[in-house]
Coordinates of C-alpha atoms in Angstrom, one line a residue:
M1 CA 15.4 -20.0 -10.2
C2 CA 16.4 -20.1 -6.5
S3 CA 14.6 -18.4 -3.7
G4 CA 17.0 -15.4 -3.8
G5 CA 16.1 -14.8 -7.4
C6 CA 12.4 -15.0 -6.6
A7 CA 12.9 -12.5 -3.8
K8 CA 14.6 -10.1 -6.2
C9 CA 11.6 -10.5 -8.6
L10 CA 9.2 -9.6 -5.8
G11 CA 11.3 -6.7 -4.5
G12 CA 11.6 -5.3 -8.0
T13 CA 7.7 -5.3 -8.2
L14 CA 7.2 -3.8 -4.7
I15 CA 9.3 -0.7 -5.4
P16 CA 7.1 0.9 -8.1
L17 CA 4.0 -0.1 -6.1
A18 CA 5.3 1.7 -3.1
L19 CA 6.0 4.8 -5.2
F20 CA 2.4 4.6 -6.6
G21 CA 1.0 4.4 -3.1
F22 CA 3.2 7.3 -1.9
L23 CA 2.1 9.5 -4.8
A24 CA -1.6 8.7 -4.4
N25 CA -1.5 9.7 -0.8
I26 CA 0.3 13.0 -1.6
L27 CA -2.4 13.8 -4.2
L28 CA -5.1 13.3 -1.6
F29 CA -3.9 16.5 0.1
F30 CA -5.1 18.4 -3.0
P31 CA -8.8 17.4 -3.4
G32 CA -10.0 18.0 -6.9
G33 CA -6.4 18.8 -7.8
K34 CA -6.5 22.1 -6.0
V35 CA -5.0 23.5 -2.8
I36 CA -7.5 24.0 0.0
D37 CA -7.5 26.9 2.5
N38 CA -8.3 24.8 5.6
N39 CA -6.6 21.5 6.2
D40 CA -9.5 20.6 8.5
H41 CA -11.6 20.2 5.4
L42 CA -9.6 17.2 4.3
S43 CA -11.0 13.7 4.9
D44 CA -9.7 12.2 8.2
E45 CA -8.4 9.2 6.4
V46 CA -5.9 11.3 4.4
W47 CA -4.1 12.1 7.7
F48 CA -3.7 8.4 8.4
F49 CA -0.9 8.4 5.8
G50 CA -1.9 4.9 4.6
G51 CA -0.1 5.4 1.2
I52 CA 2.9 7.2 2.6
L53 CA 3.6 5.0 5.7
G54 CA 1.8 1.8 5.0
S55 CA 2.3 1.2 1.3
G56 CA 5.3 3.5 1.1
V57 CA 7.8 3.7 3.9
L58 CA 7.0 0.3 5.5
M59 CA 7.2 -1.4 2.1
I60 CA 10.5 0.2 0.9
F61 CA 12.6 -1.6 3.6
P62 CA 11.3 -5.1 2.8
A63 CA 11.6 -4.4 -0.9
L64 CA 15.3 -3.5 -0.5
V65 CA 15.9 -6.5 1.6
F66 CA 14.4 -8.8 -1.0
L67 CA 16.5 -7.2 -3.7
G68 CA 19.6 -7.6 -1.7
L69 CA 19.1 -11.4 -1.2
K70 CA 19.9 -12.1 -4.8
N71 CA 23.5 -10.7 -4.2
N72 CA 24.1 -13.5 -1.7
D73 CA 23.1 -16.4 -3.9
C74 CA 26.5 -18.2 -3.4
C75 CA 26.5 -20.8 -0.7
G76 CA 28.7 -20.8 2.3
C77 CA 28.9 -19.2 5.7
C78 CA 32.1 -19.7 7.9
G79 CA 32.6 -23.0 6.2
N80 CA 29.1 -24.2 6.6
E81 CA 27.4 -24.6 3.2
S82 CA 24.4 -22.4 2.7
C83 CA 23.9 -21.4 6.4
G84 CA 24.3 -17.7 5.7
K85 CA 21.8 -17.8 3.0
R86 CA 19.3 -19.7 5.1
F87 CA 19.5 -17.1 7.8
A88 CA 19.1 -14.3 5.2
M89 CA 16.0 -16.0 3.8
F90 CA 14.6 -16.4 7.3
T91 CA 15.2 -12.8 8.0
S92 CA 13.4 -11.8 4.8
T93 CA 10.2 -13.5 6.1
I94 CA 10.3 -11.1 9.1
F95 CA 10.5 -8.1 6.7
A96 CA 7.8 -9.6 4.6
V97 CA 5.5 -9.7 7.6
I98 CA 6.3 -6.1 8.3
G99 CA 5.5 -5.2 4.7
F100 CA 2.2 -7.2 5.0
L101 CA 1.2 -5.2 8.0
G102 CA 2.0 -1.9 6.4
A103 CA 0.1 -2.8 3.2
G104 CA -2.8 -4.1 5.3
Y105 CA -2.9 -0.8 7.1
S106 CA -3.1 1.1 3.8
F107 CA -5.7 -1.4 2.5
V108 CA -8.0 -1.0 5.6
T109 CA -7.8 2.8 5.8
S110 CA -8.6 3.0 2.1
A111 CA -11.6 0.7 2.4
I112 CA -12.9 2.7 5.3
S113 CA -12.5 6.0 3.4
I114 CA -14.2 4.6 0.3
N115 CA -17.1 3.3 2.4
R116 CA -17.4 6.6 4.3
G117 CA -17.0 9.0 1.4
P118 CA -15.1 12.3 1.3
K119 CA -15.4 15.3 3.6
C120 CA -17.0 18.2 1.8
L121 CA -19.2 21.3 2.0
M122 CA -22.8 20.0 2.4
D123 CA -26.2 21.4 1.6
N124 CA -26.5 22.9 5.1
S125 CA -23.2 25.0 4.5
T126 CA -21.2 22.9 7.0
W127 CA -18.3 20.6 6.3
G128 CA -18.9 16.9 7.0
Y129 CA -19.6 13.5 5.5
P130 CA -23.0 13.5 3.6
F131 CA -22.9 9.8 2.5
Q132 CA -23.9 6.7 4.5
E133 CA -22.4 3.3 4.2
G134 CA -21.1 3.7 0.7
D135 CA -24.5 4.6 -0.8
Y136 CA -22.8 7.1 -3.2
L137 CA -20.9 4.2 -4.9
N138 CA -23.9 3.0 -6.7
N139 CA -25.7 6.3 -7.1
E140 CA -23.7 9.0 -8.8
G141 CA -26.7 11.4 -8.4
L142 CA -25.8 11.6 -4.7
W143 CA -22.5 13.2 -5.5
S144 CA -24.2 16.5 -5.8
K145 CA -24.4 16.6 -2.1
C146 CA -20.8 17.7 -2.1
H147 CA -20.5 21.3 -3.2
E148 CA -16.8 21.9 -2.4
P149 CA -14.1 21.0 -3.2
V150 CA -15.1 20.6 -6.8
N151 CA -14.8 17.0 -8.0
V152 CA -13.7 15.8 -4.6
V153 CA -15.9 12.6 -4.8
P154 CA -14.3 11.1 -8.0
W155 CA -10.9 12.4 -6.9
N156 CA -11.0 10.7 -3.5
L157 CA -12.7 7.6 -4.9
T158 CA -10.1 7.2 -7.6
L159 CA -7.1 7.7 -5.3
F160 CA -8.3 5.6 -2.4
S161 CA -9.2 2.9 -4.9
I162 CA -5.6 2.9 -6.2
L163 CA -4.4 2.7 -2.6
L164 CA -6.8 -0.2 -2.0
I165 CA -5.5 -2.1 -5.1
V166 CA -1.8 -1.3 -4.4
G167 CA -2.2 -2.5 -0.8
G168 CA -3.9 -5.7 -1.9
I169 CA -1.2 -6.5 -4.4
Q170 CA 1.5 -5.7 -1.9
M171 CA -0.1 -8.0 0.7
L172 CA -0.2 -10.8 -1.8
L173 CA 3.4 -10.3 -2.7
C174 CA 4.5 -10.3 0.9
V175 CA 2.7 -13.6 1.5
I176 CA 4.5 -15.1 -1.4
Q177 CA 7.8 -13.9 0.1
V178 CA 6.9 -15.4 3.4
V179 CA 6.4 -18.8 1.7
N180 CA 9.5 -18.3 -0.5
G181 CA 11.6 -17.3 2.5
L182 CA 10.5 -20.3 4.5
L183 CA 11.3 -22.6 1.6
G184 CA 14.7 -20.9 1.3
T185 CA 15.3 -21.4 5.0
L186 CA 14.4 -25.1 4.9
C187 CA 15.9 -26.2 1.6
G188 CA 18.7 -23.6 1.2
D189 CA 18.8 -21.1 -1.6
C190 CA 21.2 -23.2 -3.8
Q191 CA 18.6 -25.9 -4.1
C192 CA 15.8 -24.8 -6.4
C193 CA 12.5 -24.0 -4.8
G194 CA 11.2 -22.5 -8.0
C195 CA 9.7 -19.1 -8.7
C196 CA 9.3 -16.4 -11.4
G197 CA 9.6 -18.8 -14.2
G198 CA 13.1 -20.1 -13.5
D199 CA 14.1 -23.8 -13.6
G200 CA 17.5 -24.0 -12.1
P201 CA 19.9 -22.6 -9.5
V202 CA 21.5 -19.2 -10.2

């Protein structure tokens, strides 16, 4: 399969991942699956919109570009064989870098939030962060330090873990497309660079 077909394979994988990230970030606004009265009681990292902006919006554009490359698999540009495709593949590497940065943003904010723990009502009847350096991750007994919202610890931990995994996968796929795009730029899409199980030009 040529580099355009590989890009389409990657783009088709990035779309559902972006949707997962977007949905996970939306659910974080409802800690424990419930609407809270005061938005100040939400964890700060929720407002960083890592899943909505990073893994979501900034990933949709590269994914659409990757999907569109397959439609230009025929060679030729103003009479010059394959030059149009080479330029398109080079452009895709730029979008892949943008996608990598977006996914990296989501990955980092998620890691920070997991390490910090959720914002909740503590024993002293104030809202804050009762955990230190991720100590609650290995000690479920500490979760009782959070009184409200109910079940906010597993809720935030699960959703931010999803964002962490999604961001990591997206970063990997974007790196693959950078390599694929450079190969397509150098050798031309109508010469096989190989990806996604194909063995011949499309």
